[in-house]
Amino acid sequence: MTGPKALLEVDNVTIRFGGLTALDSVTFDIREGEILGLIGPNGAGKTTCFNVMTGVYQATSGQVRFDGKVLTRLKRHKITKLGIARTFQNIRLFKSMTVLENVMVGADAHSKVGFFDALFRLPRHRRTEAASTARAKEILEIVGIRARHDELASNLSYGDQRRLEIARAMATGPKLLCLDEPAAGFNPAEKLRLMELIRRVRDEGYTVLLIEHDMRLVMGVTDRIVVLEFGRKIAEGVPSEIRDNPAVIAAYLGVDEEDAS
Amino acid sequence: MSTTTTPTSAGGTSLVTLGKRWDVIVERYNSQPTIIKALGLAAALVFVYALPLIRPPFFTTDQIDFGGVMFSVAAFALVAVGLNVVIGYAGLLDLGYVGFYCVGAYTTGVLTSYHWSWPFFLALPVAIAVTMVTGVLLGAPTLRVRGDYLAIVTLGFGEIIRICVKNIEWLGASAGIKDIAHPNTIGAAPQPPFDKGGLFEVPRLEWDGLIPSLDTQHKTAVLAFGAADAIPYYWLILTALILVLIGDRLVKASRVGRAWEATREDEDAAELMGVPTFKYKLMAFALGAAIGGLSGSFYASGQSGYISPDSFPLLLSMLFVAAVIVGGSGNRWGAIAGGALVAYLPERFRDFADYRLLIFGLALTVLAVWRPEGLLPPRRTRRAKAAEAEIDALEEGELEGGLA
Ligand SMILES: Nc1ncnc2c1ncn2[C@@H]1O[C@H](COP(=O)(O)OP(=O)(O)OP(=O)(O)O)[C@@H](O)[C@H]1O
Ligand SMILES: [Mg+2]
């Protein structure tokens, strides 16, 4: 392989749920510093792919490697600490916590503060708390909801909740940020702003894996695209290649015809 | 909130009012200059410590020693604060909390009376440690499993512990353990029957209607732990409660508290955000156990110095859980209020003692319908409730905006 090195490698991953093969020998990799789009019709296995990568599901066969390390059987919070963070297609914020606290939970991922540090307010607690708060606010600034940091997460608007999901994931200090349909339910203008945000996030040094249904958007923002259909990878390439790929057009026919053509 | 029925939202409104009143008090206190705050805090502390000496009219129990009632009020509050860490913070339904209470009490009994004769203050940390280890042993296998499993296992645990102590000769079997060491008296040793010992003696107030007078007949010897007077025990357990509260506050407002809350809210999401949820659940469970053991130890070495298996019925577990839920799961002040109410009301209204469980059950039912979040839920619950009510008002019967 040429160019930048692969950050994450999905190697021949198959996962079955009973009789259903949700992912069927899927292989692709994500290169450092790129924005990779993961697309495909409903039920194609995109979210399942995220779940395998983040340790929610164990692959029936095949493996995922991150930074050369095999992720199989690694605990989920350990995978996060290694540097993979994600958002959820169905928003899953800590609703009773404030916006800032939500992000702080992410920022705590690398904290070494323990029970006694907290109980006796040892220097490590103070230092870490101050640093995480500052970092959390910085991230909230980036996603554009800093002003609302004291709100309860459940009181945010739908769009801001999606932004908070991204902020919380960013706060874990990942190398790879996986966004599962972050623009779902957005209007076109909001979508555009979000894509700008994603580009900015990449420029901050993150590698981004993006699931998104809106083809035009994906084409605009990604460096490369992987296409899934019925759990199989049917295409991979730069946006212009994907646009003209007959298999992709066929897969999207009747779904998003004009976007695909 | 899947069941937003009329009573809930109506209860929500009054809940918000009660919460607001509390918030106003807190805010007003917080906005004072430091010196006023310190003075206010000192005054409140003095009042709470002096409560069994002041014996406020109406509030004081006539038929039963008020000092003893205040002791069990403080003991229940301490238990509720401990259980609140488990249920309120970490969201783990522990139905066998009495088991830890029992372990703490029996460790103290065995160490200070039945097999050894350690002084109380040496036995106390050991009792806490033993209970904590028990918590870890019980929690380690069960906390990995999600859901109702924990409730069932802990329920069994509470009962098993009681049955064990009832049948093990080494633990006194059904006769129990007596002559458990009291905390060491500080100051002069008591010389029965008349000299109570201690550092000095303080008189208490007697009320004739609303007119107070000094009652010099019943003096309390400060820091003398004998069989005659429960008030020093109250002071001791109150001090423990205050220390635990301070610790609770410091730990809650830290990474640990956030991890608990995130885990309670959405365990999977928390795990994926890097929270080692099992570790934090076990920590909450063990801490709760330790506080349970602490209160059990105080209970054992209390005025009567006697424990038996019958002191730890499963019903007590239910009362503990009720205290946390009634008070408002997740709020330490709510837990204190809940614990205090559960201990105080039956003693204050002894005339109805035969019906107390019935009345209690009814009260719980009413509360569950009208105020499912408890009397004093965490501030954020009230905030969310208020916002929800606002949205409901705006939408006026429109579909509730359920976000996936
Ligand atoms: N835990 C599970 N048990 C059984 N089947 C599952 C499970 N998770 C996913 N599936 C199935 O796997 C297939 C792929 O689902 P997945 O959620 O990955 O699709 P997707 O590409 O994310 O679709 P969408 O665009 O609708 O989000 C679907 O048929 C789904 O029903
Ligand atoms: Mg999906």
XYZ file of C-alpha atoms and ligand atoms in Angstrom:
697
model
C 0.000 0.000 0.000
C 1.268 3.433 -0.807
C 0.694 6.775 0.836
C -0.005 7.322 4.530
C -0.068 4.237 6.706
C -3.264 2.445 7.625
C -4.563 3.493 11.024
C -7.305 0.942 11.188
C -7.552 -2.270 9.254
C -10.770 -4.217 8.935
C -9.512 -7.600 7.840
C -11.919 -10.089 6.341
C -14.548 -9.467 9.017
C -17.680 -11.584 9.049
C -20.414 -11.317 11.635
C -23.584 -13.331 11.793
C -26.675 -12.822 13.885
C -28.391 -16.183 13.807
C -29.043 -16.773 10.157
C -28.357 -13.201 9.106
C -24.916 -12.328 7.844
C -24.614 -8.660 8.699
C -21.035 -8.357 7.498
C -19.620 -10.760 4.970
C -15.812 -10.887 4.621
C -15.439 -7.144 4.682
C -11.949 -5.770 4.222
C -10.877 -2.142 4.081
C -8.611 0.213 5.896
C -8.577 3.759 7.073
C -5.478 5.826 6.496
C -4.133 8.334 8.899
C -5.484 11.828 8.394
C -8.183 11.040 5.878
C -11.937 11.295 5.932
C -13.310 7.952 4.882
C -16.958 7.680 3.942
C -18.847 4.478 4.723
C -22.037 4.356 2.718
C -24.667 1.895 1.679
C -28.431 1.436 1.714
C -30.396 0.839 4.928
C -29.406 -2.355 6.662
C -26.177 -2.659 4.691
C -24.144 -3.196 7.849
C -22.572 0.214 8.404
C -23.489 0.555 12.070
C -22.581 -3.080 12.603
C -19.182 -2.246 11.245
C -18.805 0.484 13.889
C -19.936 -1.955 16.528
C -17.307 -4.478 15.564
C -14.612 -1.822 15.502
C -15.511 -0.482 18.942
C -15.889 -3.858 20.595
C -19.664 -3.841 20.969
C -19.876 -6.988 18.847
C -17.276 -9.686 18.400
C -16.672 -10.658 14.797
C -17.629 -14.223 13.934
C -14.407 -14.393 11.956
C -11.726 -12.012 10.804
C -10.159 -9.263 12.873
C -9.848 -5.541 13.283
C -6.434 -4.005 13.879
C -5.830 -0.510 15.133
C -2.361 0.929 14.971
C -1.196 -2.622 14.347
C -2.933 -3.938 17.485
C -5.594 -6.633 17.214
C -8.788 -5.423 18.862
C -10.473 -8.798 19.233
C -11.651 -9.407 22.824
C -10.330 -6.093 24.015
C -12.665 -4.375 26.495
C -14.618 -1.521 25.018
C -13.217 1.151 27.276
C -9.721 -0.063 26.454
C -10.436 0.320 22.755
C -11.552 3.868 23.457
C -8.324 4.494 25.325
C -6.363 3.166 22.363
C -7.886 5.934 20.314
C -11.183 5.038 18.658
C -14.180 7.160 19.535
C -17.648 7.112 18.113
C -21.015 8.764 18.066
C -24.326 6.961 17.964
C -26.871 6.885 15.208
C -29.561 7.066 17.882
C -28.336 9.841 20.127
C -27.140 8.394 23.407
C -26.102 11.258 25.600
C -26.008 11.212 29.372
C -29.219 13.157 29.543
C -29.266 14.098 33.203
C -25.778 15.548 33.011
C -24.853 18.977 31.767
C -23.313 19.551 28.368
C -19.935 20.204 29.939
C -20.148 17.107 32.127
C -20.965 14.971 29.113
C -17.803 16.145 27.443
C -15.852 15.758 30.692
C -16.822 12.094 30.840
C -15.114 11.729 27.485
C -12.132 13.740 28.655
C -11.821 11.506 31.714
C -10.985 8.565 29.457
C -7.280 9.135 29.920
C -7.454 10.535 33.425
C -5.520 8.768 36.142
C -7.525 10.363 38.926
C -8.722 7.769 41.392
C -10.981 7.633 44.401
C -8.388 8.895 46.863
C -7.251 11.698 44.579
C -10.831 12.897 44.584
C -11.554 12.293 48.270
C -8.486 14.147 49.472
C -8.422 16.626 46.623
C -4.859 15.705 45.822
C -2.928 17.815 43.323
C -3.542 15.272 40.591
C -7.281 15.792 40.924
C -6.998 19.562 40.762
C -4.609 19.546 37.854
C -6.570 17.030 35.800
C -9.896 18.663 36.546
C -8.652 22.066 35.429
C -7.049 20.702 32.294
C -10.084 18.615 31.315
C -12.458 21.507 31.877
C -10.380 23.743 29.671
C -10.084 21.084 27.004
C -13.799 20.302 27.162
C -14.687 23.958 26.682
C -12.282 24.210 23.797
C -13.978 21.280 22.080
C -17.409 22.736 22.752
C -16.142 25.897 21.099
C -15.064 23.911 18.053
C -18.445 22.252 17.622
C -20.153 25.545 18.376
C -22.123 24.917 21.569
C -19.793 26.388 24.144
C -22.387 28.928 25.197
C -24.693 26.144 26.275
C -22.184 24.243 28.387
C -24.250 24.584 31.549
C -27.489 23.259 30.038
C -28.677 19.757 30.698
C -27.954 17.573 27.694
C -31.617 16.625 27.463
C -32.571 20.287 27.128
C -30.515 20.826 23.975
C -32.094 21.023 20.561
C -31.803 17.973 18.375
C -29.014 19.442 16.284
C -27.048 20.548 19.317
C -27.402 17.091 20.797
C -25.758 15.718 17.672
C -22.988 18.275 18.045
C -22.565 17.314 21.669
C -22.205 13.677 20.645
C -19.318 14.678 18.419
C -17.766 16.817 21.142
C -17.995 14.029 23.695
C -16.317 11.607 21.318
C -13.595 14.124 20.454
C -12.898 14.667 24.138
C -11.716 11.092 24.562
C -8.692 12.186 22.563
C -9.096 9.690 19.745
C -6.944 9.206 16.698
C -9.949 7.904 14.848
C -13.330 9.542 15.143
C -16.276 7.489 13.900
C -19.435 9.416 13.156
C -22.626 7.438 12.603
C -24.964 9.565 10.507
C -24.144 12.779 12.358
C -26.328 14.756 9.981
C -29.431 12.624 10.315
C -32.486 14.829 10.551
C -30.619 17.976 9.542
C -31.814 20.375 6.888
C -29.469 21.092 3.954
C -28.017 24.247 5.482
C -27.283 22.498 8.760
C -25.761 19.607 6.874
C -23.387 21.933 5.077
C -22.282 23.464 8.328
C -21.745 20.036 9.791
C -19.581 18.964 6.890
C -17.511 22.065 7.414
C -17.180 21.079 11.031
C -16.029 17.611 10.044
C -13.382 19.067 7.800
C -12.250 21.315 10.610
C -12.088 18.349 12.945
C -9.897 16.542 10.460
C -7.664 19.564 10.203
C -7.291 19.415 13.986
C -5.502 16.142 13.392
C -8.216 13.527 13.709
C -8.848 10.760 11.218
C -12.545 10.532 10.481
C -14.795 7.656 9.500
C -18.149 8.978 8.386
C -21.395 7.142 7.829
C -23.790 9.275 5.876
C -26.740 8.601 3.630
C -26.681 11.793 1.646
C -24.469 10.927 -1.316
C -23.846 14.467 -2.372
C -22.588 15.330 1.054
C -20.357 12.312 1.260
C -18.892 13.085 -2.122
C -18.157 16.616 -1.041
C -16.371 15.928 2.182
C -14.652 12.550 2.010
C -11.275 11.592 0.615
C -12.253 8.018 -0.076
C -15.426 5.986 0.147
C -16.254 2.378 0.995
C -19.628 1.105 -0.135
C -21.477 -1.715 1.614
C -24.543 -3.565 0.426
C -26.116 -6.506 2.233
C -23.022 -6.817 4.361
C -20.630 -6.997 1.446
C -18.184 -4.404 0.268
C -19.172 -3.619 -3.281
C -16.858 -0.731 -4.021
C -14.014 1.351 -2.662
C -12.317 4.385 -4.092
C -12.158 8.149 -4.361
C -15.511 9.915 -4.719
C -15.303 10.348 -8.468
C -14.714 6.626 -8.953
C -17.595 5.745 -6.670
C -19.894 8.126 -8.486
C -19.355 6.296 -11.754
C -19.273 2.787 -10.352
C -22.121 0.775 -11.885
C -22.503 -1.519 -8.880
C -22.942 1.487 -6.622
C -25.421 3.087 -8.947
C -27.367 -0.161 -9.028
C -27.318 -0.447 -5.257
C -28.635 3.042 -4.883
C -31.150 2.812 -7.726
C -34.539 3.563 -6.412
C -33.010 4.761 -3.174
C -31.214 7.918 -4.109
C -31.130 7.698 -7.855
C -30.221 11.243 -8.714
C -27.615 11.458 -5.987
C -25.933 8.350 -7.255
C -25.791 9.341 -10.874
C -40.078 9.379 30.729
C -42.285 6.861 29.055
C -45.328 7.280 31.298
C -46.157 10.931 31.436
C -49.619 10.635 32.910
C -51.604 13.401 34.489
C -50.740 12.665 38.108
C -47.030 12.625 37.343
C -47.020 16.007 35.725
C -49.251 17.438 38.430
C -46.915 15.964 41.019
C -44.049 17.282 38.954
C -45.267 20.822 39.419
C -45.419 20.587 43.182
C -42.150 18.749 43.092
C -40.619 21.621 41.213
C -42.014 24.049 43.787
C -40.522 22.103 46.667
C -37.255 21.773 44.818
C -37.240 25.481 44.006
C -37.754 26.378 47.615
C -34.784 24.255 48.493
C -32.742 25.799 45.674
C -33.595 29.285 46.880
C -32.308 28.416 50.329
C -29.135 26.950 48.896
C -28.595 29.871 46.550
C -29.236 32.458 49.205
C -26.741 30.681 51.415
C -24.160 30.470 48.639
C -24.451 34.142 47.762
C -23.470 35.234 51.279
C -19.959 36.392 52.093
C -17.697 33.665 53.431
C -17.838 34.875 57.003
C -21.641 34.779 57.062
C -21.578 31.377 55.429
C -19.193 30.051 58.052
C -21.290 31.506 60.859
C -24.468 30.111 59.353
C -22.906 26.701 58.984
C -21.618 26.799 62.558
C -25.040 27.800 63.847
C -26.695 24.997 61.903
C -24.180 22.503 63.230
C -24.652 23.639 66.813
C -28.385 23.368 66.376
C -28.216 19.871 64.952
C -25.844 18.696 67.657
C -27.940 20.299 70.381
C -31.254 19.051 69.039
C -31.746 16.288 71.635
C -30.920 18.805 74.371
C -33.175 21.511 73.002
C -36.042 19.067 72.664
C -38.208 21.339 70.496
C -41.896 21.146 71.342
C -44.106 19.065 68.987
C -41.009 17.608 67.455
C -39.915 15.771 70.570
C -41.212 12.285 71.114
C -43.025 12.036 74.448
C -43.422 8.328 74.796
C -39.888 7.292 74.062
C -36.461 8.670 74.885
C -35.862 11.470 72.419
C -32.084 11.026 72.448
C -32.551 7.417 71.403
C -34.893 8.441 68.611
C -32.399 11.004 67.382
C -29.728 8.323 67.429
C -31.744 6.067 65.174
C -32.680 9.027 62.984
C -28.996 9.775 62.468
C -28.231 6.086 61.982
C -30.910 5.793 59.317
C -29.688 8.948 57.656
C -26.179 7.532 57.548
C -27.434 4.289 56.070
C -29.478 6.196 53.509
C -26.480 8.292 52.497
C -24.487 5.112 51.978
C -27.223 3.382 50.039
C -27.711 6.526 47.994
C -24.211 6.065 46.613
C -25.227 2.628 45.375
C -28.776 3.310 44.212
C -28.785 7.022 43.558
C -25.346 7.581 42.080
C -24.463 4.301 40.426
C -28.022 3.143 39.769
C -27.548 -0.287 41.329
C -30.620 -1.626 43.058
C -29.306 -3.167 46.257
C -32.130 -4.841 48.125
C -29.973 -6.536 50.726
C -28.297 -3.575 52.315
C -29.245 -4.874 55.736
C -26.741 -7.652 55.098
C -23.875 -5.167 55.220
C -25.367 -3.480 58.246
C -25.439 -6.912 59.869
C -21.875 -7.785 58.897
C -20.625 -4.504 60.363
C -22.589 -5.042 63.563
C -21.484 -8.637 64.030
C -17.850 -7.909 63.301
C -17.989 -5.322 66.064
C -19.829 -7.708 68.370
C -17.377 -10.533 67.848
C -14.309 -8.351 68.184
C -15.345 -6.367 71.228
C -17.350 -8.888 73.191
C -18.062 -12.381 71.993
C -14.574 -13.652 71.245
C -12.244 -10.804 71.883
C -12.436 -7.640 73.856
C -11.074 -5.019 71.574
C -11.907 -1.399 72.236
C -14.636 -0.066 69.988
C -12.516 2.369 68.039
C -10.157 -0.403 67.050
C -12.997 -2.681 66.008
C -14.704 0.032 63.956
C -12.167 0.226 61.104
C -11.952 -3.549 60.993
C -15.740 -3.770 60.772
C -15.709 -1.288 57.906
C -12.969 -3.204 56.119
C -14.683 -6.569 56.569
C -17.933 -5.161 55.224
C -16.182 -3.595 52.303
C -14.537 -6.894 51.420
C -17.926 -8.572 51.698
C -19.251 -5.991 49.268
C -16.468 -6.679 46.805
C -16.952 -10.438 47.088
C -20.654 -10.092 46.454
C -20.321 -7.438 43.803
C -17.483 -8.841 41.717
C -19.438 -11.742 40.253
C -22.847 -10.078 40.151
C -22.066 -6.597 38.866
C -20.886 -7.964 35.552
C -24.408 -9.012 34.809
C -26.889 -6.327 33.909
C -30.345 -5.622 35.121
C -32.516 -7.193 37.757
C -30.046 -9.892 38.564
C -28.320 -7.712 41.120
C -31.576 -6.953 42.912
C -32.317 -10.650 43.266
C -28.826 -11.587 44.390
C -28.640 -8.822 46.987
C -32.105 -9.682 48.235
C -30.893 -13.227 48.800
C -27.686 -11.979 50.367
C -29.532 -9.952 53.002
C -31.537 -12.977 54.002
C -28.639 -15.437 53.860
C -26.548 -13.313 56.199
C -29.365 -13.239 58.729
C -29.929 -16.986 58.498
C -26.206 -17.605 58.822
C -25.784 -15.604 61.999
C -28.875 -17.253 63.376
C -27.386 -20.696 62.935
C -23.711 -20.221 63.570
C -22.788 -20.819 67.194
C -19.569 -18.885 66.789
C -21.674 -15.807 66.074
C -23.996 -16.292 69.006
C -26.755 -18.023 67.043
C -30.274 -16.847 67.808
C -29.351 -15.579 71.267
C -27.255 -12.871 69.682
C -24.340 -11.021 71.210
C -24.542 -8.857 74.291
C -22.200 -6.576 76.191
C -20.752 -5.144 73.039
C -18.165 -2.517 73.899
C -19.381 1.040 73.939
C -17.153 3.676 72.459
C -14.506 4.650 74.965
C -15.603 7.378 77.299
C -13.457 10.457 77.059
C -12.790 12.213 80.335
C -13.547 10.755 83.734
C -14.739 7.163 83.862
C -18.342 6.835 85.023
C -18.904 5.819 88.658
C -22.353 4.276 88.792
C -24.906 4.880 89.964
C -24.618 8.661 90.220
C -21.505 9.933 88.537
C -21.798 9.707 84.777
C -18.197 10.624 84.053
C -17.243 12.285 80.810
C -15.746 15.715 80.353
C -18.546 17.848 81.755
C -22.299 17.788 81.991
C -24.870 19.785 80.085
C -28.468 20.267 81.103
C -31.318 20.037 78.649
C -34.370 22.179 78.024
C -37.826 21.444 79.290
C -40.809 23.023 77.580
C -44.007 24.147 79.149
C -46.004 24.823 76.040
C -43.717 27.240 74.246
C -41.835 28.412 77.308
C -38.486 26.759 77.811
C -36.764 26.181 81.103
C -33.541 24.457 82.075
C -33.979 20.934 83.271
C -31.063 20.294 85.573
C -32.367 16.911 86.657
C -31.431 15.219 83.408
C -27.936 16.184 82.501
C -25.994 14.655 79.682
C -22.353 13.833 80.318
C -20.378 14.903 77.304
C -18.447 12.084 75.639
C -19.464 9.538 78.233
C -20.824 6.428 76.591
C -22.904 4.556 79.104
C -26.180 2.732 79.165
C -28.199 5.579 80.598
C -28.032 8.261 77.965
C -28.297 7.953 74.184
C -27.279 11.503 73.396
C -23.501 10.968 73.297
C -24.097 8.150 70.832
C -26.120 10.521 68.749
C -23.249 12.995 68.725
C -20.839 10.319 67.675
C -22.917 8.990 64.799
C -23.796 12.516 63.736
C -20.092 13.258 63.497
C -19.628 10.156 61.371
C -22.530 11.250 59.197
C -21.011 14.682 58.663
C -17.639 13.210 57.742
C -19.258 10.774 55.327
C -21.242 13.638 53.802
C -18.100 15.658 53.208
C -16.435 12.665 51.582
C -19.545 11.978 49.532
C -19.554 15.504 48.244
C -15.880 15.529 47.320
C -16.052 12.216 45.512
C -19.320 12.982 43.748
C -17.942 16.208 42.320
C -15.086 14.510 40.568
C -14.285 12.090 37.834
C -15.639 9.296 40.020
C -19.041 10.923 40.404
C -19.253 11.596 36.675
C -18.360 8.013 35.897
C -21.124 6.815 38.214
C -23.675 9.080 36.680
C -22.720 8.235 33.121
C -22.866 4.536 33.941
C -26.268 4.910 35.497
C -27.556 6.879 32.525
C -26.300 4.626 29.765
C -23.880 1.900 30.606
C -22.975 1.025 27.017
C -22.378 4.594 26.003
C -20.309 5.171 29.138
C -18.184 2.146 28.402
C -17.646 3.375 24.845
C -16.588 6.768 26.168
C -13.813 5.093 28.096
C -15.461 4.589 31.473
C -14.480 1.246 33.015
C -18.043 0.788 34.173
C -17.498 -2.449 36.070
C -14.769 -0.921 38.163
C -16.906 2.067 39.066
C -19.954 -0.027 39.843
C -17.863 -2.200 42.114
C -16.422 0.904 43.751
C -19.885 2.288 44.463
C -21.044 -1.052 45.747
C -18.051 -1.473 48.051
C -18.305 2.099 49.315
C -21.979 1.642 50.024
C -21.177 -1.573 51.842
C -18.490 0.143 53.894
C -20.875 2.886 54.982
C -23.456 0.223 55.804
C -20.844 -1.558 57.894
C -19.950 1.688 59.606
C -23.524 2.303 60.654
C -23.940 -1.330 61.656
C -20.911 -1.030 63.872
C -22.337 2.067 65.562
C -25.628 0.310 65.980
C -23.996 -2.691 67.665
C -22.038 -0.582 70.098
C -25.036 1.615 70.800
C -26.736 2.218 74.067
C -27.983 -1.339 74.588
C -24.836 -3.027 73.311
C -26.873 -5.964 72.131
C -27.560 -7.464 68.710
C -29.369 -10.563 67.581
C -30.366 -11.965 64.197
C -33.812 -10.471 64.715
C -32.289 -7.000 64.641
C -31.670 -7.457 60.928
C -34.889 -8.494 59.215
C -35.237 -8.170 55.492
C -37.869 -5.547 56.172
C -35.092 -3.264 57.316
C -33.576 -3.486 53.832
C -36.866 -2.381 52.365
C -37.001 0.537 54.779
C -33.485 1.541 53.751
C -34.379 1.465 50.071
C -37.591 3.306 50.851
C -35.602 5.995 52.665
C -33.474 6.637 49.595
C -36.378 6.582 47.161
C -38.660 8.687 49.363
C -35.937 11.252 49.857
C -35.119 11.504 46.181
C -32.604 9.046 44.844
C -29.353 10.724 43.903
C -29.508 13.677 46.273
C -27.613 13.319 49.531
C -29.893 15.767 51.323
C -32.865 13.869 50.017
C -31.381 10.650 51.366
C -30.890 12.252 54.766
C -34.438 13.547 54.769
C -35.749 10.152 53.697
C -33.719 8.270 56.279
C -34.710 10.685 59.004
C -38.392 10.475 58.131
C -38.442 6.706 57.938
C -36.830 6.481 61.375
C -38.612 9.378 63.011
C -42.244 9.183 61.966
C -43.044 5.769 63.485
C -41.512 6.876 66.794
C -43.281 10.195 66.836
C -46.621 8.590 66.133
C -46.326 5.582 68.359
C -50.082 5.565 68.925
C -50.418 4.314 65.422
C -47.515 1.946 65.768
C -49.674 -1.072 65.003
C -50.597 0.447 61.705
C -47.262 1.937 60.897
C -46.433 -0.451 58.100
C -49.863 0.015 56.600
C -49.605 3.789 56.790
C -46.092 3.634 55.512
C -47.147 1.521 52.560
C -49.960 3.907 51.741
C -47.653 6.891 51.988
C -45.179 5.217 49.664
C -47.905 4.467 47.148
C -49.129 8.011 47.203
C -45.605 9.266 46.793
C -44.933 6.882 43.933
C -47.937 8.233 42.077
C -47.537 11.899 42.864
C -43.847 12.327 43.279
C -42.014 9.427 41.705
C -38.721 11.292 42.006
C -39.015 11.507 45.766
C -39.302 14.481 48.077
C -36.039 16.107 47.173
C -34.576 14.694 43.973
C -31.280 15.942 42.554
C -31.430 19.452 41.242
C -30.874 18.355 37.684
C -33.884 16.065 37.768
C -35.948 19.046 38.777
C -34.382 21.141 36.041
C -35.175 18.509 33.459
C -38.687 18.230 34.848
C -39.180 21.971 34.604
C -37.983 22.043 31.020
C -40.219 19.123 30.203
C -43.206 20.874 31.706
C -42.386 23.936 29.613
C -42.237 21.884 26.441
C -45.467 20.125 27.367
C -47.098 23.481 27.855
C -45.864 24.641 24.464
C -46.902 21.528 22.658
C -50.328 21.350 24.294
C -51.222 17.792 23.557
C -49.070 17.512 20.497
C -46.962 14.437 20.103
C -44.121 14.344 22.582
C -40.837 14.899 20.797
C -39.302 11.514 21.504
C -35.747 11.517 20.263
C -34.505 8.150 19.100
N -27.745 -7.169 17.366
C -28.303 -7.573 16.211
N -29.021 -8.709 16.150
C -29.579 -9.110 15.011
N -29.473 -8.456 13.856
C -28.751 -7.320 13.839
C -28.143 -6.812 15.017
N -27.497 -5.660 14.709
C -27.731 -5.458 13.399
N -28.466 -6.438 12.876
C -28.869 -6.572 11.474
O -27.736 -6.384 10.690
C -28.076 -5.691 9.497
C -27.199 -4.479 9.343
O -27.605 -3.511 10.285
P -26.887 -2.120 10.469
O -27.545 -1.452 11.607
O -25.449 -2.308 10.528
O -27.279 -1.370 9.134
P -26.913 0.090 8.672
O -26.127 -0.020 7.448
O -26.348 0.841 9.787
O -28.344 0.643 8.299
P -28.993 2.082 8.545
O -28.618 2.900 7.390
O -30.444 1.801 8.585
O -28.463 2.586 9.826
C -29.553 -5.354 9.574
O -30.280 -6.302 8.845
C -29.839 -5.490 11.058
O -31.166 -5.898 11.254
Mg -26.868 2.403 10.926
